[in-house]
Each structure stands twice: as C-alpha cells, then as structure tokens.
Coordinates of C-alpha atoms in Angstrom, one line a residue:
M172 CA -1.7 38.9 -52.2
R173 CA -2.0 41.5 -49.4
Y174 CA -4.7 39.6 -47.6
S175 CA -3.2 36.1 -47.5
L176 CA -1.2 36.2 -44.3
R177 CA -3.9 37.8 -42.3
L178 CA -6.5 35.4 -43.7
F179 CA -4.3 32.4 -42.9
I180 CA -3.8 33.4 -39.3
T181 CA -7.4 34.3 -38.8
L182 CA -8.7 31.1 -40.3
L183 CA -6.2 29.0 -38.4
L184 CA -7.6 30.4 -35.1
V185 CA -11.2 30.3 -36.2
T186 CA -11.1 26.7 -37.4
L187 CA -9.7 25.7 -34.0
A188 CA -12.4 27.5 -32.1
L189 CA -14.9 24.7 -31.8
P190 CA -14.5 21.0 -30.8
M191 CA -16.2 18.4 -32.9
G192 CA -18.9 16.0 -31.5
L193 CA -20.6 16.2 -28.2
S194 CA -18.6 18.2 -25.6
A195 CA -19.1 19.2 -22.0
Q196 CA -19.5 22.8 -23.2
Q197 CA -22.0 22.0 -25.9
K198 CA -24.5 19.3 -24.9
T199 CA -26.8 19.8 -27.9
Y200 CA -25.5 18.7 -31.3
T201 CA -26.3 21.5 -33.8
V202 CA -26.6 21.4 -37.6
V203 CA -26.9 24.4 -39.9
I204 CA -28.4 23.7 -43.4
D205 CA -27.7 26.2 -46.1
A206 CA -29.9 26.5 -49.1
G207 CA -27.7 28.0 -51.8
H208 CA -28.5 31.2 -53.6
G209 CA -31.9 32.9 -53.2
G210 CA -33.8 36.2 -53.8
H211 CA -32.3 38.1 -56.7
D212 CA -29.6 35.4 -57.0
A213 CA -31.3 32.6 -58.9
G214 CA -28.2 30.5 -59.3
A215 CA -28.1 28.1 -62.3
C216 CA -31.1 28.1 -64.6
A217 CA -32.3 25.8 -67.3
F218 CA -35.6 24.5 -68.7
G219 CA -37.5 27.2 -66.9
R220 CA -36.2 26.1 -63.5
K221 CA -34.1 28.0 -61.0
E222 CA -31.4 26.5 -58.8
K223 CA -32.5 28.6 -55.8
D224 CA -35.9 26.9 -55.7
I225 CA -34.5 23.4 -55.9
N226 CA -31.9 24.1 -53.2
L227 CA -34.5 25.5 -50.8
A228 CA -37.0 22.7 -51.3
V229 CA -34.4 20.0 -50.7
A230 CA -32.9 21.9 -47.7
L231 CA -36.3 22.2 -46.0
L232 CA -37.0 18.5 -46.4
T233 CA -33.5 17.6 -45.2
R234 CA -34.2 19.6 -42.0
K235 CA -37.5 17.8 -41.5
Y236 CA -36.0 14.4 -42.0
I237 CA -33.1 15.0 -39.6
E238 CA -35.4 16.4 -36.9
Q239 CA -37.7 13.4 -37.2
A240 CA -34.8 11.0 -36.9
H241 CA -32.9 12.9 -34.2
P242 CA -35.3 15.1 -32.0
E243 CA -32.3 15.7 -29.7
I244 CA -30.5 17.7 -32.4
K245 CA -31.0 21.4 -33.2
V246 CA -31.3 22.2 -36.9
Y247 CA -31.1 25.7 -38.2
M248 CA -31.5 27.1 -41.8
T249 CA -29.5 30.0 -43.2
R250 CA -32.7 30.8 -45.2
S251 CA -36.1 29.2 -45.1
T252 CA -37.7 31.5 -47.7
D253 CA -36.7 33.0 -51.1
V254 CA -34.4 35.7 -49.8
F255 CA -30.8 36.6 -50.7
V256 CA -28.1 35.9 -48.0
G257 CA -24.5 36.7 -48.6
L258 CA -21.9 34.0 -48.3
Q259 CA -20.2 35.7 -45.3
Q260 CA -23.6 36.0 -43.6
R261 CA -24.3 32.3 -44.1
A262 CA -21.0 31.4 -42.5
N263 CA -21.4 34.0 -39.7
F264 CA -24.8 32.5 -38.9
A265 CA -23.4 29.0 -38.5
N266 CA -20.5 30.3 -36.4
K267 CA -22.9 32.2 -34.2
K268 CA -25.0 29.1 -33.6
K269 CA -21.8 27.2 -32.7
A270 CA -22.8 24.5 -35.2
D271 CA -21.2 21.1 -35.2
L272 CA -21.9 20.6 -38.9
F273 CA -22.6 22.9 -41.8
I274 CA -24.4 21.5 -44.9
S275 CA -24.6 23.7 -48.0
I276 CA -27.0 22.5 -50.7
H277 CA -26.6 23.4 -54.4
T278 CA -27.5 22.3 -57.9
N279 CA -24.9 21.9 -60.6
S280 CA -24.7 23.1 -64.2
A281 CA -22.4 22.6 -67.2
S282 CA -22.0 23.6 -70.8
S283 CA -22.6 20.0 -71.8
A284 CA -26.1 18.8 -71.5
K285 CA -24.7 15.3 -70.9
A286 CA -23.1 16.1 -67.6
S287 CA -24.8 14.3 -64.8
G288 CA -24.5 13.0 -61.2
T289 CA -24.1 14.1 -57.7
E290 CA -20.9 15.2 -55.9
T291 CA -20.1 16.4 -52.4
Y292 CA -17.3 18.8 -51.6
V293 CA -15.1 19.5 -48.6
L294 CA -12.8 22.5 -48.3
G295 CA -9.5 22.3 -50.1
L296 CA -7.9 22.7 -53.5
R297 CA -7.2 20.0 -55.9
R298 CA -5.9 21.1 -59.3
A299 CA -8.6 19.4 -61.3
N300 CA -10.0 22.0 -63.6
D301 CA -13.6 20.9 -63.2
N302 CA -13.4 21.3 -59.4
L303 CA -12.1 24.8 -59.7
E304 CA -14.7 25.8 -62.3
V305 CA -17.5 24.6 -60.0
S306 CA -16.0 26.6 -57.1
K307 CA -15.6 29.7 -59.2
R308 CA -19.2 29.5 -60.3
E309 CA -20.6 29.1 -56.8
N310 CA -18.3 31.8 -55.4
Q311 CA -19.5 34.4 -58.0
V312 CA -22.5 35.1 -55.8
I313 CA -20.3 37.6 -53.8
L314 CA -20.4 39.9 -56.8
L315 CA -24.0 40.5 -55.9
E316 CA -23.1 41.7 -52.4
K317 CA -22.4 45.3 -51.6
D318 CA -18.8 46.1 -50.7
Y319 CA -17.7 42.5 -51.5
K320 CA -14.1 43.6 -52.1
E321 CA -13.8 44.8 -48.5
T322 CA -15.9 41.9 -47.0
Y323 CA -13.7 39.3 -48.7
E324 CA -10.5 41.3 -48.6
G325 CA -9.8 41.5 -52.3
F326 CA -10.8 38.0 -53.2
D327 CA -11.7 37.7 -56.9
P328 CA -13.9 34.7 -57.6
N329 CA -12.8 34.7 -61.3
S330 CA -9.1 34.8 -60.6
T331 CA -7.2 31.6 -60.3
E332 CA -4.5 33.4 -58.2
S333 CA -7.1 34.2 -55.5
Y334 CA -7.4 30.4 -54.9
I335 CA -3.7 29.9 -54.1
I336 CA -4.4 30.8 -50.4
F337 CA -6.3 27.5 -50.1
E338 CA -3.0 25.6 -50.7
F339 CA -1.8 27.0 -47.3
M340 CA -4.8 26.7 -45.2
Q341 CA -4.8 24.3 -42.2
N342 CA -8.3 22.8 -41.8
V343 CA -8.5 20.8 -38.6
H344 CA -12.0 19.6 -39.6
L345 CA -11.1 18.1 -42.9
A346 CA -11.2 14.4 -41.8
T347 CA -14.6 14.9 -40.2
S348 CA -15.9 16.7 -43.3
I349 CA -14.8 13.9 -45.5
N350 CA -16.5 11.3 -43.2
V351 CA -19.8 13.2 -43.5
A352 CA -19.4 13.7 -47.3
S353 CA -18.6 10.1 -47.8
E354 CA -21.8 9.0 -46.0
V355 CA -23.9 11.4 -48.1
Q356 CA -22.4 10.1 -51.3
K357 CA -23.2 6.5 -50.3
S358 CA -26.9 7.5 -50.0
F359 CA -26.9 9.0 -53.5
V360 CA -25.3 5.8 -54.8
K361 CA -28.1 3.8 -53.2
L362 CA -30.6 6.0 -55.0
G363 CA -29.0 5.1 -58.3
R364 CA -27.7 8.7 -58.9
G365 CA -24.5 9.1 -60.8
N366 CA -21.6 9.1 -58.4
R367 CA -19.1 12.0 -59.0
S368 CA -17.5 11.2 -55.6
V369 CA -16.3 13.3 -52.7
R370 CA -14.1 16.2 -53.9
Q371 CA -12.1 19.1 -52.5
G372 CA -12.9 22.6 -53.7
P373 CA -12.2 26.2 -52.6
F374 CA -15.7 27.4 -51.7
L375 CA -15.9 30.6 -49.8
V376 CA -19.1 29.7 -47.9
I377 CA -17.4 26.7 -46.3
R378 CA -14.0 28.4 -46.0
E379 CA -15.4 30.8 -43.4
T380 CA -17.2 28.3 -41.2
A381 CA -15.6 27.2 -38.0
M382 CA -16.9 23.6 -38.0
P383 CA -16.9 20.5 -40.3
S384 CA -18.6 21.6 -43.5
I385 CA -19.7 20.0 -46.8
L386 CA -21.2 21.4 -50.0
I387 CA -23.5 19.2 -52.0
E388 CA -24.2 19.4 -55.7
L389 CA -27.5 17.6 -56.1
G390 CA -27.3 17.1 -59.9
F391 CA -27.2 19.0 -63.1
I392 CA -30.0 21.4 -63.9
T393 CA -28.7 21.6 -67.5
N394 CA -29.3 17.8 -68.0
K395 CA -33.0 17.4 -69.0
A396 CA -33.5 14.1 -67.3
E397 CA -31.8 15.2 -64.2
S398 CA -33.5 18.6 -64.2
D399 CA -36.9 16.8 -64.4
Y400 CA -35.9 14.6 -61.4
L401 CA -34.7 17.7 -59.4
A402 CA -37.9 19.5 -60.1
S403 CA -40.1 16.5 -59.1
E404 CA -41.5 15.9 -55.6
R405 CA -40.2 12.4 -55.7
G406 CA -36.7 13.5 -56.6
R407 CA -36.5 16.2 -53.9
K408 CA -37.8 13.9 -51.2
E409 CA -35.3 11.1 -52.2
L410 CA -32.4 13.5 -52.3
A411 CA -33.3 15.1 -48.9
Q412 CA -33.8 11.7 -47.4
G413 CA -30.5 10.6 -48.7
I414 CA -28.7 13.5 -47.2
A415 CA -30.5 12.9 -43.8
D416 CA -29.7 9.2 -43.9
G417 CA -26.0 9.9 -44.7
F418 CA -25.9 12.3 -41.8
S419 CA -27.5 9.8 -39.5
R420 CA -24.9 7.1 -40.3
Y421 CA -22.1 9.6 -39.6
Y422 CA -23.8 10.8 -36.4
E423 CA -24.3 7.3 -35.1
K424 CA -20.8 6.1 -36.1
Y425 CA -18.6 9.1 -35.2
V426 CA -20.6 11.2 -32.7
R427 CA -22.8 9.0 -30.5
A428 CA -20.4 6.0 -30.5
T429 CA -17.4 8.1 -29.5
S430 CA -19.1 10.6 -27.1
S431 CA -19.2 8.1 -24.2
Q432 CA -15.6 7.1 -24.8
Q433 CA -14.6 10.7 -24.9
R434 CA -16.2 11.3 -21.5
K435 CA -14.2 8.4 -20.0
Q436 CA -11.0 9.7 -21.6
Q437 CA -11.6 13.3 -20.3
K438 CA -10.9 12.2 -16.7
V439 CA -7.8 10.3 -17.7
T440 CA -6.6 13.2 -19.8
S441 CA -7.2 15.6 -17.0
D442 CA -5.3 13.4 -14.5
E443 CA -2.4 13.1 -16.9
E444 CA -2.3 16.9 -17.5
S445 CA -2.3 17.5 -13.8
A446 CA 0.6 15.0 -13.3
S447 CA 2.5 16.6 -16.1
Q448 CA 2.0 20.1 -14.7
Q449 CA 3.1 19.0 -11.3
S450 CA 6.2 17.4 -12.9
S451 CA 7.0 20.6 -14.8
A452 CA 6.6 22.6 -11.6
T453 CA 8.9 20.3 -9.8
T454 CA 11.6 20.6 -12.5
S455 CA 11.3 24.4 -12.7
S456 CA 11.4 24.8 -8.9
E457 CA 14.9 23.3 -9.0
G458 CA 16.0 26.5 -10.9
E459 CA 15.8 25.0 -14.5
E460 CA 14.1 26.7 -17.4
Y461 CA 12.6 24.8 -20.3
Y462 CA 11.0 25.4 -23.7
R463 CA 7.9 24.1 -25.4
I464 CA 6.5 24.7 -28.9
Q465 CA 3.1 26.4 -29.2
I466 CA 1.2 24.9 -32.1
A467 CA -2.4 26.1 -31.7
S468 CA -4.9 28.2 -29.7
S469 CA -8.7 28.1 -29.5
R470 CA -11.6 29.8 -27.8
Q471 CA -13.0 26.5 -26.5
P472 CA -11.0 23.5 -25.2
L473 CA -9.9 20.7 -27.5
E474 CA -8.8 17.4 -26.1
T475 CA -5.1 16.8 -26.5
S476 CA -6.0 13.5 -28.1
D477 CA -7.8 15.4 -30.9
P478 CA -6.7 14.2 -34.4
Y479 CA -5.4 17.7 -35.2
F480 CA -2.5 17.0 -32.8
R481 CA -1.5 13.6 -34.3
N482 CA 1.7 15.0 -35.7
A483 CA 2.9 16.4 -32.3
K484 CA 4.2 14.7 -29.2
D485 CA 3.5 15.4 -25.6
V486 CA 0.7 17.9 -26.3
Q487 CA -0.4 20.0 -23.3
R488 CA -3.2 22.4 -22.9
E489 CA -3.2 25.5 -20.7
Q490 CA -5.6 28.4 -20.3
R491 CA -4.7 32.0 -20.6
G492 CA -7.6 34.4 -20.2
K493 CA -10.3 33.3 -22.6
L494 CA -7.9 31.3 -24.8
Y495 CA -6.7 27.8 -24.6
L496 CA -3.1 27.3 -25.7
Y497 CA -1.6 24.0 -26.9
T498 CA 2.1 23.3 -26.7
A499 CA 4.2 20.2 -27.6
E500 CA 7.7 18.7 -27.1
Q501 CA 9.4 20.0 -24.0
C502 CA 13.0 20.9 -24.6
S503 CA 15.8 21.8 -22.1
T504 CA 17.7 24.2 -24.3
L505 CA 16.8 26.8 -26.9
S506 CA 18.8 25.0 -29.5
E507 CA 16.7 21.8 -29.0
A508 CA 13.6 24.0 -29.2
R509 CA 14.7 25.5 -32.5
Q510 CA 15.0 22.0 -34.0
A511 CA 11.6 20.9 -32.6
Q512 CA 10.1 24.1 -34.0
Q513 CA 11.5 23.3 -37.5
R514 CA 10.0 19.8 -37.3
L515 CA 6.6 20.9 -36.1
A516 CA 6.4 23.7 -38.6
K517 CA 5.8 21.1 -41.4
S518 CA 2.4 20.4 -39.8
Y519 CA 1.8 23.6 -37.9
P520 CA 3.3 26.5 -40.0
D521 CA 2.7 29.2 -37.4
C522 CA 4.2 27.4 -34.4
Y523 CA 6.6 29.3 -32.2
I524 CA 8.8 28.7 -29.0
V525 CA 7.6 29.5 -25.5
R526 CA 10.1 29.7 -22.6
Y527 CA 9.0 28.6 -19.1
R528 CA 10.6 29.6 -15.8
K529 CA 9.4 28.2 -12.5
G530 CA 6.6 26.5 -14.3
V531 CA 5.2 29.8 -15.7
R532 CA 5.1 31.0 -19.3
D533 CA 7.9 33.5 -19.4
K534 CA 8.7 34.5 -23.0
E535 CA 7.5 33.9 -26.5
I536 CA 10.3 33.4 -29.1
Y537 CA 9.4 33.6 -32.8

C-alpha cells in the first residue's frame, strides 16, 4: 500500500507528541468526549431509534458528570448538537486541544437480535472477526466525507488489506488506554450490563488522536431489550455515570497519585541527565567519538522513565530546535552501534544511529 510507510512515520511522531498525565507544560488535565455519528450520518438504526441520538445524549451527560466530579478538569465535546463531523475533524479537534484523553461513544448493532452487552476498544488489531467487523462498520462514516480518499490516503474501510497497517503501528499510549478502558468496563459490570470486555480494534477516529483513546460501544440497538434501555432516561444516565466513574477511578489511581511522584522524579532525572551530559562531554573532549541509537522524537518532552522506553537502556533526551530527541545505548564503535540498532529495532522499528564528536551530534547513520 502506497500510504503505509508515510502513515507509519507520521503516526509514530504524532503519538509521541504529548506526555500523559499532569505535566509542567500542561497544568490542566483535558478530556475530549466524542459523540459518534451525527447530522446526516444516523449510525445504526433499529426500532425507530438512531444511534447518533443515543451517543449524543450519553456523551453530554458524561461531560456533566465528569465536570461535577472534577471541576479542575477541562472537558470538550467534538459535537454537542446534531451535526455531522468527519472522523479526521474529530481527531484534529482533540489534538488541537492537546487532550490527555479521548473518549468516543458509540452504540453497537448486529445481524442477530440476541447480541447484547457493552465493550470498550483501544487502538490495535486482533484477528477476531467480530472486532474487525465492528471497526469496519464504524469506519464507514468516512464514505460520507468529501474527498475521503485523499484525506485518509487511500484507506478503504471495507478492505481487510487496509487494516494491515495497524499491525505495524507503535502506540505509546496503549497501556494507558487499556487502563482507562478497564475501569469503564468495571463500571458497566457493576450496572449489570453484559460484559464483552476490553478489546483492540483498528478504528480510524482513535488512530489519528495523539493521546490515550478509547471507543465505547454502549450496547446493541438491534436488541429490543437493550434498545429500550439505551433509549430510556435511566439507561442513559446510568451509562454516562458509569463512564464518568470509570474515568474518575483511572484519574485518581494513575494521574493524581503519580503526578506528585513525577514532580519529585523530574529533579532527579534532570540532575542525572546533566551528569550524563557532563560525562559525555568529558569523554569526547579527550578526542573520542561515540555513537547512540535514536529511538524517538516528540514535540513536547517525555520523561526518560516513560513506559515507552522500557525496552531501551540509558535513555537520554536532548533538544534540537522545537523537537526533543531520545537516544539509547552509548557505543564506542560503529560496529557496536549496528548491533545495538538491530536489538532496539525490535521495539523501535525506525531507530537509527547517531554519531557524536566532542559531545555534539555530528552525523546520522541509517
């Protein structure tokens, strides 16, 4: 596929662009809630009901409950009325807001009237046919967008081949997304809703977001009992409260609880990096050159202790213009660097060698 390499490189850079949690650069935690479908895109329909209406009602209530529980958090909606918003526009909106979390709300459907239960997706591809079919159905909304072939670079939502690219994507936010999704599913279980678990799926709307993202399927509009529940005021309030409660548990456990620890570690990390840079400068001033492996870059700084770097040793961060560059494993010879590159390529496919002389980046070797 002609677009695969360019998409891979672009997405690798984009997904590294924002750090998770509370950072020095972004004091206010931000959530973007996405009500799926809208306007002339009704989504799934059954029993005289439209998915777009259910999604919007639950999304608006979810925003209300999160804001009530956490007034310090900013919550935005990709749409708050019955309007059509393209998948790329939704993702772009979240990226522009520099959101820490993206929650996309949908309603499921199936050919069988017996299908029931809630499920929450994170980005990825598992070769279960039902996961892929749900993804194809939700991605078909791009066919309603003008110039969708250009916007999504040839992506065909009905072609299984188009989903192969997801096999190669590196999503540094996967662990965080799974944590959020797991807490949301726990809420649904407490409500007595059928638990279809946390799953991975190749959804375009969360593929393009540069932050942890989840996609929720509230239930099956094609199941009469579940459709009645989804259409009821009680059902919508319970589901929205469940999403908000799940988010709150995640927020308290993984964001608030770790933010103070991260601040303490920042000074330690900064001191260690300074000492490492001084050591490198001393070595190079003696006339020696050395090599390191660049494994990532980002527009905002990531801590070298970030989980994304767990498969690399001696990770260092340096700033070059508006980009932050991350290198690992200092080597004294090019031969050693080649071996290190081969090892690291298993976890960081686009990594390459950087030569340093006199403590300064001198040459990039691919």
